[in-house]
Amino acid sequence: MIEKLLLKLRARDAVAPEEEEALLGAMGEVEDIPARKTVVKRGETLNRSMLLVEGLMCRFKDLRSGRRQITALHVAGDFLDLHGFTLKHLDHDVMSLAPCRIALFPHDRLTRITEERPHLTRLLWFSTNLDAAIHREWELSLGQRTGPSKAAHLLCELYTRLQIVGLIGEGRFDLPMNQTEFGECLGLTVVHTNRVLRELRERGLAHFRNGKVRIYDMERLRAFAEFDPTYLYLAALAR
Amino acid sequence: MIEKLLLKLRARDAVAPEEEEALLGAMGEVEDIPARKTVVKRGETLNRSMLLVEGLMCRFKDLRSGRRQITALHVAGDFLDLHGFTLKHLDHDVMSLAPCRIALFPHDRLTRITEERPHLTRLLWFSTNLDAAIHREWELSLGQRTGPSKAAHLLCELYTRLQIVGLIGEGRFDLPMNQTEFGECLGLTVVHTNRVLRELRERGLAHFRNGKVRIYDMERLRAFAEFDPTYLYLAALAR
DNA sequence: CGTTATATTGAAGTGCGTCAAAAAGTGTGG
DNA sequence: CCACACTTTTTGACGCACTTCAATATAACG
């Protein structure tokens, strides 16, 4: 159940067998969630955090105009709201994009980890700091990159993150969301997102449609996106 | 030296006297930094984190085109790179905007805190999670708000954050940066930033020039910006 | 095989960028 | 106290990336 979490953590630091045990011991119920279901609403009091075991989830904030910004995407092995452990409630919603499986980690058990396992605590803390690093890269994309470059960059990021947890095959991966949602990650409307994706396709870089991504030329895609995976803090920079 | 940090933390949770002592005990050297000096470069190995005691600092990332995104602003009482404690190096630069005073916290002393003081550890963890919450709000601004709305929102945020540490007087505060830098927070060029600020002025909302902000009408400014301070996680929602 | 979600295209409008220059403010040295 | 250099703010003209509105095509699904 926590294999992908361990793959993710071990791509950054050593996890001792007894820490692995402690994580397993902190895990509670497992739930299956249908696609497009909100699992946490902003402001609601939290007493557990969720690990995404399988599927794709997002976090988002919206304006009264109806415009919505997806602030984070989460793949298998990611905690969805570990930050909720110290924040106690969230400033955003958390929603599934595809059918998902999640595992719950009661906060009292996480508190015990902070009391008994300083190194594991720092690992979990690291994990929320990694989320923040990704937020910063998205700020850079949202504020400064052009449409095509943002889109290419996001595809590179997802490729790298999915590769760590073994979900990439032959330059392809599943991205079970539609172009509206993809655009909501990039701060673009669907119409423009569609045009931007067409450009990536016509340039022979990548293809995204119907929840499937096909990378045509990773080297050129990375160059085009100015993608530097340093911000993903991979200890052994696996490409 | 850590008074403003304590004001900031106590606006969110109780800090016991012995925790205050522990923080003081973890503090090392104090340094004065001139304006516009880079204090951490991306990638450099860190063995201490910095608390901003006085002044204004920013973190930023840039593209080869020269376009730069400021991903965070920091006021007195903020840690600048507490996330560097678990990340070991940063994905961005940290730079002073005005002359600043900083206090260094060696990482080995922070490690001891994680070994001996779980509640204080969670408070420090919270503090990095608060930074991430602000990143998310900036993602929303960068991706979805219009120029004038972004600018108004940032002024509201800074007003609130500065108020917590006692740096607001009579609807005015110092913001020692120029319009180029203000624009780099918003993903706008100087030229457009200037026009956006003119609009806020002409609407009778706020004025920013030469490092000084004057709020003309806070109620209307907040409404205009759709500013909801929930994301700043103030326990007792002080306005 | 119809129904609904998703992707795609066209045309027109606009917010913001770019380029260029002027105006205003700030600091320094004589 | 003024002259000069530099930084910061402001304005104008023009172009383009992205939005909006509207419609059509294509795929997914019971």
Coordinates of C-alpha atoms (C1' of nucleotides) in Angstrom, one line a residue:
Chain A
M1 CA 0.0 0.0 0.0
I2 CA 2.8 2.4 0.7
E3 CA 5.3 1.0 -1.9
K4 CA 5.0 4.1 -4.1
L5 CA 5.4 6.4 -1.1
L6 CA 8.6 4.5 -0.3
L7 CA 9.9 4.8 -3.8
K8 CA 9.3 8.5 -3.7
L9 CA 11.0 9.0 -0.3
R10 CA 13.9 6.7 -1.2
A11 CA 14.6 8.7 -4.3
R12 CA 15.5 11.5 -1.9
D13 CA 16.8 9.9 1.3
A14 CA 17.3 6.6 3.1
V15 CA 14.3 5.1 4.9
A16 CA 15.2 2.6 7.6
P17 CA 13.2 -0.6 7.9
E18 CA 11.9 0.5 11.3
E19 CA 10.8 3.8 9.8
E20 CA 8.9 1.9 7.1
E21 CA 7.3 -0.1 9.9
A22 CA 6.4 3.1 11.7
L23 CA 4.8 4.5 8.6
L24 CA 2.8 1.3 8.1
G25 CA 1.8 1.5 11.7
A26 CA 0.5 5.0 11.3
M27 CA -1.7 4.0 8.4
G28 CA -5.4 3.6 9.0
E29 CA -8.3 2.9 6.7
V30 CA -8.1 2.7 2.9
E31 CA -10.8 4.2 0.7
D32 CA -11.8 4.1 -2.9
I33 CA -12.9 7.4 -4.4
P34 CA -14.7 7.9 -7.7
A35 CA -13.5 10.4 -10.3
R36 CA -14.2 14.1 -9.7
K37 CA -15.1 13.8 -6.1
T38 CA -14.1 16.5 -3.6
V39 CA -12.4 14.7 -0.7
V40 CA -11.5 17.8 1.4
K41 CA -13.3 21.1 1.3
R42 CA -11.5 24.3 2.3
G43 CA -11.9 25.2 6.0
E44 CA -13.1 21.8 7.2
T45 CA -11.3 20.6 10.3
L46 CA -8.9 17.7 9.7
N47 CA -7.9 14.9 12.0
R48 CA -6.2 12.8 9.4
S49 CA -4.0 13.2 6.3
M50 CA -4.4 11.2 3.1
L51 CA -1.9 9.3 1.1
L52 CA -2.7 8.8 -2.6
V53 CA -2.2 5.1 -3.3
E54 CA -3.4 5.1 -6.8
G55 CA -5.0 7.6 -9.2
L56 CA -4.7 11.3 -9.8
M57 CA -5.8 14.1 -7.6
C58 CA -5.6 17.8 -7.6
R59 CA -5.8 20.7 -5.2
F60 CA -7.4 24.0 -6.3
K61 CA -8.6 27.4 -5.3
D62 CA -11.2 29.5 -7.2
L63 CA -12.5 33.0 -7.6
R64 CA -16.1 34.2 -7.5
S65 CA -15.9 34.7 -11.3
G66 CA -15.8 30.9 -11.5
R67 CA -12.2 30.9 -12.7
R68 CA -10.3 28.1 -11.0
Q69 CA -6.6 27.5 -10.4
I70 CA -5.3 24.0 -9.8
T71 CA -2.4 24.6 -7.5
A72 CA -1.1 21.1 -7.3
L73 CA -1.4 17.7 -9.0
H74 CA -0.8 14.5 -7.0
V75 CA 0.2 11.1 -8.3
A76 CA 0.4 7.8 -6.5
G77 CA 2.8 7.9 -3.6
D78 CA 2.1 11.6 -2.8
F79 CA 0.5 12.8 0.4
L80 CA -2.5 15.0 -0.5
D81 CA -2.8 17.0 2.6
L82 CA 0.1 16.2 4.9
H83 CA 0.4 20.0 5.4
G84 CA -3.1 19.7 7.0
F85 CA -1.3 17.9 9.9
T86 CA 0.2 21.2 11.1
L87 CA -2.4 23.6 9.5
K88 CA -5.5 21.8 10.9
H89 CA -7.6 22.9 8.0
L90 CA -6.9 23.7 4.4
D91 CA -7.0 26.9 2.3
H92 CA -8.1 24.9 -0.8
D93 CA -10.2 22.0 -1.9
V94 CA -8.8 18.5 -2.7
M95 CA -10.5 16.6 -5.6
S96 CA -10.0 13.4 -7.5
L97 CA -9.5 13.7 -11.2
A98 CA -9.7 9.9 -11.8
P99 CA -10.9 7.0 -9.7
C100 CA -8.4 6.9 -6.8
R101 CA -7.4 4.8 -3.8
I102 CA -6.3 6.6 -0.7
A103 CA -5.0 5.6 2.7
L104 CA -5.7 7.6 5.8
F105 CA -3.1 8.6 8.4
P106 CA -4.8 9.8 11.7
H107 CA -3.1 12.9 13.0
D108 CA -2.6 11.5 16.5
R109 CA -0.4 8.8 15.0
L110 CA 1.5 11.4 13.1
T111 CA 2.0 13.3 16.3
R112 CA 3.5 10.2 17.8
I113 CA 5.9 10.0 15.0
T114 CA 7.0 13.5 15.7
E115 CA 7.5 12.5 19.3
E116 CA 9.4 9.3 18.7
R117 CA 11.0 9.4 15.3
P118 CA 12.9 12.7 14.5
H119 CA 14.4 11.4 11.3
L120 CA 11.1 10.2 9.9
T121 CA 9.6 13.5 11.0
R122 CA 12.1 15.3 9.0
L123 CA 11.4 13.1 6.0
L124 CA 7.7 13.9 6.2
W125 CA 8.5 17.6 6.7
F126 CA 10.7 17.3 3.6
S127 CA 7.8 15.9 1.7
T128 CA 5.7 19.0 2.4
N129 CA 8.7 21.2 1.5
L130 CA 8.9 19.3 -1.8
D131 CA 5.3 20.2 -2.5
A132 CA 6.2 23.9 -1.8
A133 CA 9.2 23.6 -4.2
I134 CA 6.7 22.5 -6.9
H135 CA 4.4 25.4 -6.1
R136 CA 7.3 27.7 -6.7
E137 CA 8.1 26.2 -10.1
W138 CA 4.4 26.6 -10.9
E139 CA 4.6 30.2 -9.8
L140 CA 7.4 30.7 -12.3
S141 CA 5.4 29.0 -15.0
L142 CA 2.2 30.9 -14.3
G143 CA 4.0 34.2 -14.0
Q144 CA 6.6 34.1 -16.7
R145 CA 6.4 31.2 -19.2
T146 CA 4.4 31.3 -22.4
G147 CA 1.5 29.0 -23.0
P148 CA 3.4 26.3 -25.0
S149 CA 6.4 26.5 -22.6
K150 CA 4.2 26.1 -19.5
A151 CA 2.4 23.1 -21.1
A152 CA 5.7 21.5 -22.1
H153 CA 7.1 22.1 -18.6
L154 CA 4.2 20.5 -16.9
L155 CA 4.5 17.4 -19.1
C156 CA 8.2 17.1 -18.2
E157 CA 7.4 17.4 -14.5
L158 CA 4.8 14.8 -14.6
Y159 CA 7.0 12.5 -16.6
T160 CA 9.7 12.7 -14.0
R161 CA 7.4 12.3 -11.0
L162 CA 5.6 9.4 -12.5
Q163 CA 8.9 7.7 -13.5
I164 CA 10.0 7.8 -9.9
V165 CA 7.0 5.7 -8.9
G166 CA 7.3 3.4 -11.9
L167 CA 4.3 4.7 -13.9
I168 CA 6.0 5.6 -17.2
G169 CA 6.1 3.2 -20.1
E170 CA 7.9 3.8 -23.4
G171 CA 7.6 7.6 -23.6
R172 CA 3.9 7.3 -22.7
F173 CA 1.9 7.8 -19.5
D174 CA -1.7 8.1 -18.4
L175 CA -2.9 11.6 -17.4
P176 CA -6.6 11.0 -16.7
M177 CA -7.8 14.6 -16.9
N178 CA -9.3 16.6 -19.7
Q179 CA -7.9 19.7 -21.4
T180 CA -10.0 22.0 -19.3
E181 CA -8.3 20.7 -16.2
F182 CA -4.9 20.7 -17.8
G183 CA -5.5 24.3 -18.7
E184 CA -6.6 25.1 -15.1
C185 CA -3.1 24.0 -14.0
L186 CA -1.5 26.4 -16.4
G187 CA -3.8 29.4 -16.0
L188 CA -5.2 29.1 -19.5
T189 CA -8.7 28.6 -20.9
V190 CA -9.6 25.4 -22.6
V191 CA -9.6 27.0 -26.0
H192 CA -6.1 28.3 -25.7
T193 CA -4.9 25.1 -24.0
N194 CA -6.1 23.2 -27.0
R195 CA -4.2 25.5 -29.4
V196 CA -1.1 25.2 -27.2
L197 CA -1.3 21.4 -27.2
R198 CA -1.6 21.5 -31.0
E199 CA 1.6 23.5 -31.2
L200 CA 3.5 20.9 -29.1
R201 CA 2.1 18.2 -31.4
E202 CA 3.0 20.1 -34.6
R203 CA 6.5 20.8 -33.3
G204 CA 6.9 17.0 -32.8
L205 CA 7.4 17.3 -29.1
A206 CA 4.4 15.7 -27.3
H207 CA 0.8 14.8 -27.6
F208 CA -1.9 14.9 -25.0
R209 CA -5.5 13.9 -25.6
N210 CA -8.1 11.8 -23.9
G211 CA -6.1 11.3 -20.8
K212 CA -3.0 9.9 -22.6
V213 CA 0.3 11.6 -23.0
R214 CA 2.8 10.6 -25.6
I215 CA 6.3 12.2 -25.5
Y216 CA 7.7 12.3 -29.0
D217 CA 11.1 13.8 -28.2
M218 CA 12.1 14.2 -24.6
E219 CA 15.4 16.0 -25.3
R220 CA 13.7 18.6 -27.4
L221 CA 10.7 18.9 -25.1
R222 CA 13.0 19.5 -22.1
A223 CA 15.0 22.1 -24.0
F224 CA 11.8 23.8 -25.2
A225 CA 10.4 23.9 -21.7
E226 CA 13.7 24.9 -20.1
F227 CA 13.0 22.0 -17.8
D228 CA 15.6 21.5 -15.0
P229 CA 14.5 18.8 -12.5
T230 CA 16.6 20.2 -9.7
Y231 CA 13.5 21.5 -8.0
L232 CA 12.3 18.0 -7.6
Y233 CA 15.2 17.3 -5.2
L234 CA 16.1 13.9 -6.5
A235 CA 19.2 12.7 -4.6
A236 CA 20.5 10.6 -7.5
L237 CA 19.3 12.6 -10.4
A238 CA 17.6 9.8 -12.2
R239 CA 16.5 10.8 -15.7
Chain B
M1 CA 16.0 39.5 18.2
I2 CA 13.2 36.9 17.8
E3 CA 10.3 39.1 19.1
K4 CA 8.7 39.4 15.7
L5 CA 9.1 35.6 15.1
L6 CA 7.3 35.1 18.4
L7 CA 4.5 37.6 17.4
K8 CA 4.1 35.7 14.2
L9 CA 4.0 32.2 15.8
R10 CA 1.8 33.3 18.6
A11 CA -0.7 34.7 16.1
R12 CA -1.2 31.0 15.2
D13 CA -0.4 28.8 18.3
A14 CA 0.8 29.0 21.8
V15 CA 4.6 29.1 22.3
A16 CA 5.7 27.9 25.8
P17 CA 8.4 29.9 27.6
E18 CA 10.8 27.0 27.4
E19 CA 10.2 26.8 23.6
E20 CA 11.0 30.4 23.4
E21 CA 14.2 29.6 25.2
A22 CA 14.9 26.7 22.9
L23 CA 14.5 29.0 19.9
L24 CA 16.9 31.5 21.4
G25 CA 19.3 28.8 22.2
A26 CA 19.3 27.6 18.6
M27 CA 20.1 31.1 17.3
G28 CA 23.6 31.8 16.2
E29 CA 25.3 34.8 14.6
V30 CA 23.5 37.9 13.5
E31 CA 24.4 39.7 10.3
D32 CA 23.6 42.9 8.5
I33 CA 23.0 42.7 4.8
P34 CA 22.9 45.7 2.4
A35 CA 20.0 46.2 -0.1
R36 CA 19.9 44.0 -3.2
K37 CA 22.4 41.4 -2.0
T38 CA 21.9 37.7 -2.8
V39 CA 22.3 35.8 0.5
V40 CA 21.7 32.3 -0.9
K41 CA 22.2 31.1 -4.4
R42 CA 20.3 28.2 -5.8
G43 CA 22.0 24.9 -5.4
E44 CA 24.5 25.9 -2.7
T45 CA 24.7 23.5 0.2
L46 CA 23.2 24.9 3.4
N47 CA 24.1 24.2 7.0
R48 CA 22.0 26.9 8.6
S49 CA 18.7 28.7 8.1
M50 CA 18.1 32.4 8.3
L51 CA 15.5 34.4 10.3
L52 CA 14.7 37.8 8.9
V53 CA 15.0 40.1 11.9
E54 CA 14.4 43.4 10.1
G55 CA 14.0 44.5 6.5
L56 CA 12.5 43.0 3.4
M57 CA 13.7 40.0 1.4
C58 CA 12.5 38.0 -1.6
R59 CA 13.0 34.6 -3.1
F60 CA 13.0 34.3 -6.9
K61 CA 13.6 32.1 -9.9
D62 CA 14.4 33.2 -13.4
L63 CA 14.3 32.0 -17.0
R64 CA 17.1 32.2 -19.6
S65 CA 15.1 35.0 -21.2
G66 CA 16.0 37.1 -18.2
R67 CA 12.4 37.2 -17.0
R68 CA 12.3 36.7 -13.3
Q69 CA 9.5 35.6 -10.9
I70 CA 9.6 36.6 -7.3
T71 CA 8.1 33.5 -5.6
A72 CA 7.9 34.9 -2.1
L73 CA 8.3 38.1 -0.1
H74 CA 9.6 38.0 3.5
V75 CA 9.0 40.5 6.3
A76 CA 10.6 40.7 9.7
G77 CA 9.8 37.6 11.8
D78 CA 9.8 35.3 8.7
F79 CA 12.3 32.5 8.2
L80 CA 13.8 32.9 4.8
D81 CA 14.9 29.4 4.1
L82 CA 13.7 27.1 6.9
H83 CA 12.7 24.7 4.2
G84 CA 16.4 24.5 3.4
F85 CA 16.7 22.6 6.7
T86 CA 15.1 19.5 5.2
L87 CA 15.9 20.3 1.5
K88 CA 19.7 20.8 2.1
H89 CA 19.9 23.3 -0.8
L90 CA 17.4 25.6 -2.5
D91 CA 15.7 25.7 -5.9
H92 CA 15.8 29.5 -5.9
D93 CA 17.9 32.5 -4.9
V94 CA 17.2 34.6 -1.8
M95 CA 17.9 38.3 -2.0
S96 CA 17.5 41.4 0.1
L97 CA 15.4 44.2 -1.3
A98 CA 16.2 46.6 1.5
P99 CA 19.0 46.7 4.1
C100 CA 18.3 43.8 6.4
R101 CA 19.3 42.1 9.6
I102 CA 19.3 38.3 9.8
A103 CA 19.9 35.7 12.5
L104 CA 21.4 32.4 11.6
F105 CA 20.1 29.1 12.9
P106 CA 22.6 26.2 12.4
H107 CA 21.0 23.1 11.1
D108 CA 22.5 20.9 13.8
R109 CA 20.7 22.9 16.4
L110 CA 17.5 22.6 14.5
T111 CA 18.1 18.9 14.3
R112 CA 18.3 18.8 18.1
I113 CA 15.0 20.6 18.3
T114 CA 13.4 17.9 16.2
E115 CA 14.9 15.3 18.6
E116 CA 13.9 17.0 21.8
R117 CA 10.9 19.2 21.2
P118 CA 8.1 17.7 19.1
H119 CA 5.7 20.6 19.6
L120 CA 8.2 23.2 18.6
T121 CA 9.1 21.0 15.7
R122 CA 5.5 21.1 14.5
L123 CA 5.5 24.8 14.9
L124 CA 8.5 25.2 12.7
W125 CA 7.0 22.7 10.3
F126 CA 3.8 24.8 10.3
S127 CA 5.8 27.8 9.5
T128 CA 7.1 26.2 6.2
N129 CA 3.5 25.1 5.5
L130 CA 2.3 28.6 5.9
D131 CA 4.9 29.7 3.3
A132 CA 3.4 27.0 1.0
A133 CA -0.1 28.3 1.6
I134 CA 1.1 31.8 0.5
H135 CA 2.7 30.2 -2.6
R136 CA -0.7 28.7 -3.5
E137 CA -2.5 32.0 -3.1
W138 CA 0.1 33.5 -5.4
E139 CA -0.5 30.7 -7.9
L140 CA -4.1 31.7 -7.9
S141 CA -3.2 35.4 -8.4
L142 CA -0.7 34.6 -11.1
G143 CA -2.9 32.2 -13.0
Q144 CA -6.3 33.8 -12.6
R145 CA -6.5 37.3 -11.3
T146 CA -6.3 40.4 -13.5
G147 CA -3.4 42.9 -13.1
P148 CA -5.2 45.4 -10.8
S149 CA -6.7 42.6 -8.8
K150 CA -3.4 40.9 -8.3
A151 CA -1.8 44.1 -7.2
A152 CA -4.6 44.9 -4.8
H153 CA -4.4 41.4 -3.4
L154 CA -0.7 41.6 -2.7
L155 CA -1.1 44.9 -0.9
C156 CA -3.8 43.3 1.3
E157 CA -1.6 40.4 2.1
L158 CA 1.4 42.5 3.0
Y159 CA -0.8 44.7 5.1
T160 CA -2.0 41.7 7.1
R161 CA 1.4 40.1 7.5
L162 CA 3.0 43.4 8.5
Q163 CA 0.2 44.1 11.0
I164 CA 0.9 40.9 12.8
V165 CA 4.4 42.0 13.5
G166 CA 3.4 45.5 14.3
L167 CA 4.8 47.3 11.2
I168 CA 1.6 49.1 10.1
G169 CA 0.8 52.6 11.0
E170 CA -2.3 54.5 10.1
G171 CA -3.1 52.8 6.8
R172 CA 0.5 53.2 5.7
F173 CA 3.5 50.9 5.5
D174 CA 6.9 50.8 4.1
L175 CA 7.5 48.5 1.1
P176 CA 11.1 49.2 0.2
M177 CA 11.1 47.9 -3.4
N178 CA 10.6 49.5 -6.7
Q179 CA 7.8 48.9 -9.2
T180 CA 9.9 46.6 -11.3
E181 CA 10.2 44.2 -8.3
F182 CA 6.6 44.6 -7.4
G183 CA 5.7 43.6 -10.9
E184 CA 8.0 40.6 -10.6
C185 CA 5.9 39.4 -7.8
L186 CA 2.8 39.7 -10.0
G187 CA 4.1 38.4 -13.3
L188 CA 3.8 41.8 -14.9
T189 CA 6.3 44.1 -16.6
V190 CA 7.2 47.4 -15.0
V191 CA 5.3 49.3 -17.6
H192 CA 2.1 47.5 -17.0
T193 CA 2.6 47.5 -13.2
N194 CA 2.8 51.2 -13.3
R195 CA -0.5 51.4 -15.1
V196 CA -2.1 49.0 -12.8
L197 CA -0.9 51.0 -9.8
R198 CA -2.3 54.1 -11.4
E199 CA -5.7 52.4 -11.7
L200 CA -5.7 51.5 -8.0
R201 CA -4.8 55.1 -7.2
E202 CA -7.5 56.5 -9.5
R203 CA -10.1 54.2 -8.0
G204 CA -9.2 55.6 -4.6
L205 CA -8.0 52.3 -3.2
A206 CA -4.3 52.5 -2.6
H207 CA -1.1 54.2 -3.6
F208 CA 2.4 52.7 -4.0
R209 CA 5.4 54.6 -5.0
N210 CA 9.0 55.0 -3.8
G211 CA 8.8 52.2 -1.3
K212 CA 5.7 53.6 0.5
V213 CA 2.2 52.2 0.5
R214 CA -0.8 54.2 1.4
I215 CA -4.1 52.4 1.8
Y216 CA -7.0 54.8 1.0
D217 CA -9.9 52.5 1.6
M218 CA -9.2 49.0 3.1
E219 CA -12.8 47.8 2.8
R220 CA -13.0 48.5 -0.8
L221 CA -9.5 47.3 -1.5
R222 CA -10.3 44.0 0.0
A223 CA -13.5 43.7 -1.9
F224 CA -11.8 44.6 -5.1
A225 CA -9.0 42.1 -4.5
E226 CA -11.4 39.4 -3.3
F227 CA -9.0 39.2 -0.3
D228 CA -9.8 36.5 2.2
P229 CA -7.1 36.2 4.9
T230 CA -8.0 32.6 5.7
Y231 CA -5.0 31.3 3.9
L232 CA -2.7 33.1 6.4
Y233 CA -3.9 30.8 9.1
L234 CA -4.4 33.4 11.8
A235 CA -5.9 31.6 14.8
A236 CA -7.7 34.7 16.1
L237 CA -8.5 36.4 12.9
A238 CA -7.1 39.8 13.7
R239 CA -7.9 42.4 11.2
Chain C
dC1 C1' -27.3 4.3 -31.5
dG2 C1' -28.5 8.2 -29.3
dT3 C1' -26.6 11.1 -25.6
dT4 C1' -23.3 13.6 -23.3
dA5 C1' -18.5 14.9 -22.5
dT6 C1' -14.5 16.3 -24.8
dA7 C1' -11.8 18.3 -28.3
dT8 C1' -11.3 21.5 -32.1
dT9 C1' -11.8 25.5 -35.0
dG10 C1' -13.1 30.5 -36.3
dA11 C1' -13.6 35.4 -35.6
dA12 C1' -13.3 39.3 -32.9
dG13 C1' -11.9 41.8 -28.7
dT14 C1' -8.5 43.0 -24.9
dG15 C1' -5.0 42.8 -21.4
dC16 C1' -0.5 42.9 -21.2
dG17 C1' 4.2 43.1 -23.5
dT18 C1' 7.7 45.6 -26.2
dC19 C1' 10.1 49.5 -27.7
dA20 C1' 11.3 54.1 -27.0
dA21 C1' 11.5 58.2 -24.7
dA22 C1' 10.5 61.7 -21.3
dA23 C1' 9.8 63.2 -16.6
dA24 C1' 10.6 63.0 -11.8
dG25 C1' 13.2 61.8 -7.9
dT26 C1' 17.7 60.6 -5.4
dG27 C1' 22.4 60.7 -4.4
dT28 C1' 27.2 62.5 -5.0
dG29 C1' 30.9 65.4 -5.3
dG30 C1' 32.7 69.9 -6.2
Chain D
dC1 C1' 24.0 74.8 -2.9
dC2 C1' 24.3 73.5 -7.5
dA3 C1' 25.6 70.3 -11.3
dC4 C1' 25.6 65.9 -12.9
dA5 C1' 24.7 61.0 -13.0
dC6 C1' 21.8 57.5 -12.0
dT7 C1' 17.5 55.2 -10.7
dT8 C1' 12.7 55.1 -10.7
dT9 C1' 8.4 56.4 -12.5
dT10 C1' 5.4 57.6 -16.2
dT11 C1' 3.6 58.1 -20.8
dG12 C1' 2.8 56.8 -25.9
dA13 C1' 2.4 53.8 -29.9
dC14 C1' 2.0 49.4 -31.5
dG15 C1' 1.9 44.3 -31.6
dC16 C1' 0.7 39.8 -29.9
dA17 C1' -0.8 36.2 -26.6
dC18 C1' -4.6 34.9 -24.7
dT19 C1' -9.8 35.4 -23.9
dT20 C1' -14.5 35.3 -25.2
dC21 C1' -18.3 33.8 -27.7
dA22 C1' -20.1 30.6 -30.8
dA23 C1' -20.3 26.6 -33.4
dT24 C1' -18.8 22.1 -35.1
dA25 C1' -16.5 17.8 -34.9
dT26 C1' -15.1 13.7 -32.5
dA27 C1' -14.8 10.4 -29.0
dA28 C1' -16.8 7.9 -25.0
dC29 C1' -20.6 5.5 -23.1
dG30 C1' -24.8 3.2 -21.5

